[in-house]
Amino acid sequence: MRVIFMGTPEFSVPVLDALVEAGHEIACVYCQPPRPAGRGKKDRPTPVHARATELGLEVRHPASLKGAEAQAEFAALKADVAVVVAYGLILPQAILDAPVRGCLNIHASLLPRWRGAAPIHRAIMAGDAETGVCIMQMEAGLDTGPVLLREALAIAAEETTAELHDRLSVLGARLIVEALARLDELEPEVQPDAGVSYASKIDKSEARVDWTRPAAEVDRLIRGLSPFPGAWCEVGGQRVKLLASRLVAGQGAPGEVLDDALRVACGTGAVQLLRLQRAGKGAQEAAEFLRGNPIPRGARL
């Protein structure tokens, strides 16, 4: 098939690779524009942009697709289908209608649960036992289109958003290749009205750990916000990101360090901190962190 690919972050890269490997013709790659990054604040291409360049594919990164010129350029590609995964722009109806077979979205949840911007984070933070990927025909509503294919996977007890992100990316790449191969036979499944929930964008104000909450909630917050934006607390007056944790037995005053292995009391129960990161430093496993930043038993985070 002649495909327009629309994606931006690292999550989308395995999908682009899978489409190329499956022999589809990539008419053009659309992604977000390069933005300042790093210490020098120089414009840096997005992961999809960088990979598309390596593959020798044409790349476009319009700031908007609402204008008539951008829409005409898109339609002129005469694509059979557009594959959209974490692109980052709302697609106007003229864009949705341009490819012969429409636009297919790879969404990292089991729709209609977790429509919206942050389905992986929200699934972990809510304590969901499973999530998955849906291949959805796009329409004007927010992730409301009919589903062509879906596959679930279990969320592991200590899994972080980063780890689940990678597994879902691989799953999405496999499912979209299958969906394109079976496009004529797949029956669109209209999403039910029951079970709708929205995965709103993560706000940094959510990231500070409230140790008075039950340990299960604290653990899910830490894992759900890892690696970005990163749940955090203050250690000796300095902000420290908490990037991995597990539930453990223990009780004490909320935020109290219970032993020499970073077991911390919550409102009920306790969590053990497994990986931490000081501002301006790299992430460290707990034992390494403690060698340079000893936290005595009885300290309060």
Tab-separated table of C-alpha atoms in Angstrom:
chain	number	residue	atom	x	y	z
A	1	MET	CA	0.000	0.000	0.000
A	2	ARG	CA	0.966	3.611	-0.471
A	3	VAL	CA	1.095	4.950	3.099
A	4	ILE	CA	1.445	8.365	4.707
A	5	PHE	CA	3.043	7.879	8.119
A	6	MET	CA	2.241	10.386	10.883
A	7	GLY	CA	4.102	10.087	14.182
A	8	THR	CA	6.591	11.944	16.338
A	9	PRO	CA	8.123	10.319	19.472
A	10	GLU	CA	10.188	7.199	20.081
A	11	PHE	CA	6.972	5.193	20.509
A	12	SER	CA	6.241	5.662	16.795
A	13	VAL	CA	9.638	4.578	15.441
A	14	PRO	CA	9.135	0.776	15.583
A	15	VAL	CA	5.858	1.258	13.698
A	16	LEU	CA	7.587	3.114	10.854
A	17	ASP	CA	10.251	0.410	10.709
A	18	ALA	CA	7.610	-2.336	10.607
A	19	LEU	CA	5.747	-0.674	7.721
A	20	VAL	CA	8.945	-0.356	5.710
A	21	GLU	CA	9.951	-3.960	6.477
A	22	ALA	CA	6.485	-5.166	5.398
A	23	GLY	CA	7.074	-3.646	1.965
A	24	HIS	CA	4.653	-0.732	2.102
A	25	GLU	CA	5.489	2.374	0.086
A	26	ILE	CA	5.932	5.328	2.438
A	27	ALA	CA	4.736	8.311	0.424
A	28	CYS	CA	5.762	10.793	3.096
A	29	VAL	CA	6.439	11.036	6.836
A	30	TYR	CA	4.701	13.736	8.873
A	31	CYS	CA	5.967	14.623	12.348
A	32	GLN	CA	6.290	17.544	14.752
A	33	PRO	CA	8.894	20.220	13.885
A	34	PRO	CA	12.389	20.132	15.406
A	35	ARG	CA	12.480	21.892	18.760
A	36	PRO	CA	15.259	23.264	20.999
A	37	ALA	CA	16.769	20.569	23.211
A	38	GLY	CA	19.890	19.853	25.233
A	39	ARG	CA	22.224	22.285	26.933
A	40	GLY	CA	22.816	24.276	23.769
A	41	LYS	CA	19.065	24.536	23.081
A	42	LYS	CA	19.672	23.775	19.410
A	43	ASP	CA	16.822	22.524	17.277
A	44	ARG	CA	16.720	18.738	17.443
A	45	PRO	CA	14.717	16.553	15.046
A	46	THR	CA	12.107	14.299	16.620
A	47	PRO	CA	12.851	10.561	16.833
A	48	VAL	CA	10.583	9.846	13.860
A	49	HIS	CA	12.189	12.631	11.822
A	50	ALA	CA	15.651	11.240	12.538
A	51	ARG	CA	14.663	7.690	11.644
A	52	ALA	CA	12.849	8.735	8.462
A	53	THR	CA	15.955	10.630	7.339
A	54	GLU	CA	18.068	7.513	7.925
A	55	LEU	CA	15.605	5.575	5.759
A	56	GLY	CA	15.766	8.176	2.995
A	57	LEU	CA	12.093	9.121	3.308
A	58	GLU	CA	10.548	12.519	2.616
A	59	VAL	CA	9.717	14.328	5.860
A	60	ARG	CA	7.253	17.156	6.426
A	61	HIS	CA	6.640	18.907	9.727
A	62	PRO	CA	3.956	21.566	9.295
A	63	ALA	CA	2.979	23.548	12.377
A	64	SER	CA	-0.673	23.015	11.443
A	65	LEU	CA	-2.789	21.058	8.989
A	66	LYS	CA	-5.727	23.461	9.072
A	67	GLY	CA	-4.697	25.547	6.058
A	68	ALA	CA	-5.866	24.857	2.521
A	69	GLU	CA	-2.292	24.680	1.186
A	70	ALA	CA	-1.191	22.045	3.730
A	71	GLN	CA	-4.331	20.027	3.056
A	72	ALA	CA	-3.821	20.189	-0.712
A	73	GLU	CA	-0.206	19.020	-0.331
A	74	PHE	CA	-1.390	16.110	1.801
A	75	ALA	CA	-4.107	15.092	-0.677
A	76	ALA	CA	-1.657	15.347	-3.593
A	77	LEU	CA	0.286	12.407	-2.134
A	78	LYS	CA	-2.618	10.188	-3.267
A	79	ALA	CA	-2.137	7.707	-0.437
A	80	ASP	CA	-4.130	4.542	0.061
A	81	VAL	CA	-4.076	5.038	3.837
A	82	ALA	CA	-2.512	7.180	6.557
A	83	VAL	CA	-1.111	5.492	9.667
A	84	VAL	CA	-1.155	7.774	12.703
A	85	VAL	CA	0.597	7.040	15.998
A	86	ALA	CA	1.330	9.710	18.620
A	87	TYR	CA	1.536	12.417	15.962
A	88	GLY	CA	0.640	15.390	18.144
A	89	LEU	CA	-1.713	17.421	15.925
A	90	ILE	CA	-5.480	17.307	15.529
A	91	LEU	CA	-6.348	16.097	12.028
A	92	PRO	CA	-9.022	18.202	10.266
A	93	GLN	CA	-11.769	16.385	8.374
A	94	ALA	CA	-10.139	17.185	5.033
A	95	ILE	CA	-7.029	15.275	6.146
A	96	LEU	CA	-9.057	12.359	7.488
A	97	ASP	CA	-10.892	12.102	4.174
A	98	ALA	CA	-7.894	12.419	1.834
A	99	PRO	CA	-6.478	8.850	1.784
A	100	VAL	CA	-8.575	6.318	-0.133
A	101	ARG	CA	-8.894	4.045	2.926
A	102	GLY	CA	-8.892	6.841	5.488
A	103	CYS	CA	-6.631	7.243	8.503
A	104	LEU	CA	-5.817	4.450	10.951
A	105	ASN	CA	-4.658	5.271	14.469
A	106	ILE	CA	-2.576	3.051	16.743
A	107	HIS	CA	-3.847	3.793	20.256
A	108	ALA	CA	-2.133	2.390	23.356
A	109	SER	CA	-5.193	1.359	25.363
A	110	LEU	CA	-8.197	-0.923	25.213
A	111	LEU	CA	-10.741	1.571	23.925
A	112	PRO	CA	-13.058	3.061	25.057
A	113	ARG	CA	-10.960	3.046	28.253
A	114	TRP	CA	-8.277	5.725	28.297
A	115	ARG	CA	-9.052	7.816	25.292
A	116	GLY	CA	-6.746	10.799	25.073
A	117	ALA	CA	-3.158	11.878	25.554
A	118	ALA	CA	-1.610	9.714	28.296
A	119	PRO	CA	-3.156	6.228	28.228
A	120	ILE	CA	-0.017	4.352	29.342
A	121	HIS	CA	0.619	6.576	32.369
A	122	ARG	CA	-3.024	6.534	33.411
A	123	ALA	CA	-3.407	2.764	33.147
A	124	ILE	CA	-0.545	2.216	35.593
A	125	MET	CA	-1.582	5.054	37.900
A	126	ALA	CA	-5.127	3.652	38.084
A	127	GLY	CA	-3.899	0.170	38.930
A	128	ASP	CA	-5.291	-1.480	35.784
A	129	ALA	CA	-4.464	-5.175	35.507
A	130	GLU	CA	-4.182	-5.000	31.729
A	131	THR	CA	-3.970	-2.629	28.808
A	132	GLY	CA	-3.249	-3.125	25.133
A	133	VAL	CA	-3.371	-1.641	21.646
A	134	CYS	CA	-6.286	-0.812	19.367
A	135	ILE	CA	-6.106	-0.128	15.639
A	136	MET	CA	-8.850	2.435	15.127
A	137	GLN	CA	-10.417	4.120	12.117
A	138	MET	CA	-10.067	7.816	12.832
A	139	GLU	CA	-12.977	10.245	12.904
A	140	ALA	CA	-13.429	13.770	14.188
A	141	GLY	CA	-14.015	12.804	17.855
A	142	LEU	CA	-11.232	12.162	20.364
A	143	ASP	CA	-10.371	8.467	19.918
A	144	THR	CA	-14.017	7.644	19.238
A	145	GLY	CA	-13.686	5.793	15.928
A	146	PRO	CA	-14.512	2.125	15.329
A	147	VAL	CA	-11.854	-0.442	16.233
A	148	LEU	CA	-10.496	-2.840	13.599
A	149	LEU	CA	-8.106	-4.860	15.757
A	150	ARG	CA	-7.291	-5.019	19.452
A	151	GLU	CA	-4.948	-7.043	21.621
A	152	ALA	CA	-4.556	-6.972	25.392
A	153	LEU	CA	-1.499	-7.533	27.550
A	154	ALA	CA	-1.090	-7.777	31.312
A	155	ILE	CA	0.626	-4.993	33.266
A	156	ALA	CA	3.379	-6.449	35.467
A	157	ALA	CA	3.383	-5.690	39.200
A	158	GLU	CA	6.550	-3.551	39.110
A	159	GLU	CA	6.291	-2.257	35.530
A	160	THR	CA	7.008	1.406	34.800
A	161	THR	CA	5.530	3.533	32.051
A	162	ALA	CA	8.860	3.336	30.189
A	163	GLU	CA	8.808	-0.474	30.204
A	164	LEU	CA	5.140	-0.742	29.269
A	165	HIS	CA	5.633	1.915	26.572
A	166	ASP	CA	8.251	-0.247	24.853
A	167	ARG	CA	6.098	-3.380	24.933
A	168	LEU	CA	3.062	-1.536	23.563
A	169	SER	CA	5.127	0.059	20.798
A	170	VAL	CA	6.228	-3.366	19.570
A	171	LEU	CA	2.664	-4.667	19.817
A	172	GLY	CA	1.327	-1.673	17.872
A	173	ALA	CA	3.866	-2.213	15.103
A	174	ARG	CA	2.811	-5.844	14.722
A	175	LEU	CA	-0.916	-5.076	14.801
A	176	ILE	CA	-0.830	-2.310	12.176
A	177	VAL	CA	1.010	-4.564	9.735
A	178	GLU	CA	-1.644	-7.232	10.334
A	179	ALA	CA	-4.460	-4.691	9.965
A	180	LEU	CA	-3.185	-3.437	6.611
A	181	ALA	CA	-2.791	-6.992	5.338
A	182	ARG	CA	-6.376	-7.847	6.349
A	183	LEU	CA	-8.004	-4.469	5.731
A	184	ASP	CA	-10.630	-5.812	3.323
A	185	GLU	CA	-11.865	-8.479	5.740
A	186	LEU	CA	-11.786	-6.694	9.097
A	187	GLU	CA	-15.153	-5.666	10.538
A	188	PRO	CA	-15.096	-2.274	12.305
A	189	GLU	CA	-16.307	-2.565	15.906
A	190	VAL	CA	-18.199	0.514	17.119
A	191	GLN	CA	-16.962	1.557	20.556
A	192	PRO	CA	-19.552	1.089	23.315
A	193	ASP	CA	-20.799	4.031	25.350
A	194	ALA	CA	-20.119	2.146	28.581
A	195	GLY	CA	-16.612	2.134	30.008
A	196	VAL	CA	-15.418	5.418	28.512
A	197	SER	CA	-12.580	7.101	30.423
A	198	TYR	CA	-10.149	9.860	29.488
A	199	ALA	CA	-6.383	9.870	29.898
A	200	SER	CA	-5.739	13.554	30.383
A	201	LYS	CA	-2.254	14.903	29.751
A	202	ILE	CA	0.052	14.504	32.748
A	203	ASP	CA	0.453	17.741	34.680
A	204	LYS	CA	3.663	18.281	36.615
A	205	SER	CA	1.562	19.308	39.618
A	206	GLU	CA	0.577	15.638	39.966
A	207	ALA	CA	4.142	14.482	40.428
A	208	ARG	CA	4.912	15.318	44.069
A	209	VAL	CA	4.541	12.230	46.256
A	210	ASP	CA	2.007	12.507	49.082
A	211	TRP	CA	3.275	9.996	51.620
A	212	THR	CA	-0.034	10.096	53.506
A	213	ARG	CA	-1.641	8.164	50.634
A	214	PRO	CA	-1.828	4.340	50.761
A	215	ALA	CA	1.324	2.563	49.608
A	216	ALA	CA	-0.433	1.073	46.569
A	217	GLU	CA	-1.278	4.576	45.295
A	218	VAL	CA	2.245	5.885	45.931
A	219	ASP	CA	3.784	2.897	44.142
A	220	ARG	CA	1.500	3.342	41.131
A	221	LEU	CA	2.296	7.080	40.979
A	222	ILE	CA	6.045	6.409	41.002
A	223	ARG	CA	5.860	3.723	38.325
A	224	GLY	CA	3.260	5.584	36.249
A	225	LEU	CA	5.303	8.786	36.046
A	226	SER	CA	8.609	7.053	35.282
A	227	PRO	CA	10.624	8.329	33.527
A	228	PHE	CA	8.720	11.536	32.735
A	229	PRO	CA	7.878	13.790	34.407
A	230	GLY	CA	9.030	11.637	37.327
A	231	ALA	CA	7.368	11.478	40.733
A	232	TRP	CA	9.438	13.357	43.287
A	233	CYS	CA	9.977	14.146	46.930
A	234	GLU	CA	12.478	16.163	48.933
A	235	VAL	CA	15.520	14.448	50.396
A	236	GLY	CA	17.534	16.688	52.705
A	237	GLY	CA	15.882	19.731	51.177
A	238	GLN	CA	16.693	18.705	47.595
A	239	ARG	CA	14.213	17.478	45.019
A	240	VAL	CA	14.806	13.864	43.998
A	241	LYS	CA	12.926	11.931	41.325
A	242	LEU	CA	11.680	8.468	42.234
A	243	LEU	CA	11.777	6.255	39.144
A	244	ALA	CA	11.045	2.719	40.363
A	245	SER	CA	9.502	1.152	43.445
A	246	ARG	CA	7.768	-1.908	44.840
A	247	LEU	CA	5.212	-2.587	47.557
A	248	VAL	CA	6.671	-3.957	50.800
A	249	ALA	CA	5.528	-4.613	54.349
A	250	GLY	CA	6.077	-1.919	56.940
A	251	GLN	CA	4.456	0.866	58.883
A	252	GLY	CA	5.458	4.159	60.373
A	253	ALA	CA	4.845	7.879	60.067
A	254	PRO	CA	4.130	8.900	56.443
A	255	GLY	CA	7.438	9.537	54.673
A	256	GLU	CA	9.529	7.860	57.393
A	257	VAL	CA	12.533	5.848	56.180
A	258	LEU	CA	12.160	2.453	57.860
A	259	ASP	CA	15.526	0.813	57.130
A	260	ASP	CA	18.837	1.137	55.272
A	261	ALA	CA	17.336	-0.072	51.962
A	262	LEU	CA	14.986	2.872	51.378
A	263	ARG	CA	11.804	1.278	52.642
A	264	VAL	CA	9.465	4.249	53.211
A	265	ALA	CA	6.236	4.311	55.204
A	266	CYS	CA	3.048	5.594	53.595
A	267	GLY	CA	-0.408	6.359	54.996
A	268	THR	CA	-0.915	2.607	55.070
A	269	GLY	CA	1.816	0.133	54.172
A	270	ALA	CA	5.185	0.985	52.671
A	271	VAL	CA	7.128	1.148	49.419
A	272	GLN	CA	10.752	0.379	48.693
A	273	LEU	CA	12.456	2.887	46.406
A	274	LEU	CA	14.505	1.100	43.745
A	275	ARG	CA	15.810	3.833	41.426
A	276	LEU	CA	16.283	7.557	42.066
A	277	GLN	CA	17.660	10.626	40.320
A	278	ARG	CA	19.029	13.859	41.742
A	279	ALA	CA	18.625	17.079	39.767
A	280	GLY	CA	21.251	17.328	37.042
A	281	LYS	CA	22.445	13.756	37.605
A	282	GLY	CA	21.740	10.405	35.973
A	283	ALA	CA	19.340	7.822	37.368
A	284	GLN	CA	20.862	5.497	39.984
A	285	GLU	CA	19.853	2.217	41.564
A	286	ALA	CA	19.045	2.646	45.250
A	287	ALA	CA	22.288	1.119	46.589
A	288	GLU	CA	24.411	3.371	44.382
A	289	PHE	CA	22.329	6.427	45.292
A	290	LEU	CA	22.755	5.751	49.020
A	291	ARG	CA	26.553	5.514	48.740
A	292	GLY	CA	26.683	9.159	47.707
A	293	ASN	CA	23.548	10.309	49.509
A	294	PRO	CA	23.131	8.407	52.788
A	295	ILE	CA	19.606	8.580	54.193
A	296	PRO	CA	19.488	7.375	57.808
A	297	ARG	CA	16.702	5.254	59.220
A	298	GLY	CA	14.113	7.515	60.796
A	299	ALA	CA	14.632	10.356	58.298
A	300	ARG	CA	11.462	11.872	56.849
A	301	LEU	CA	11.048	12.354	53.094
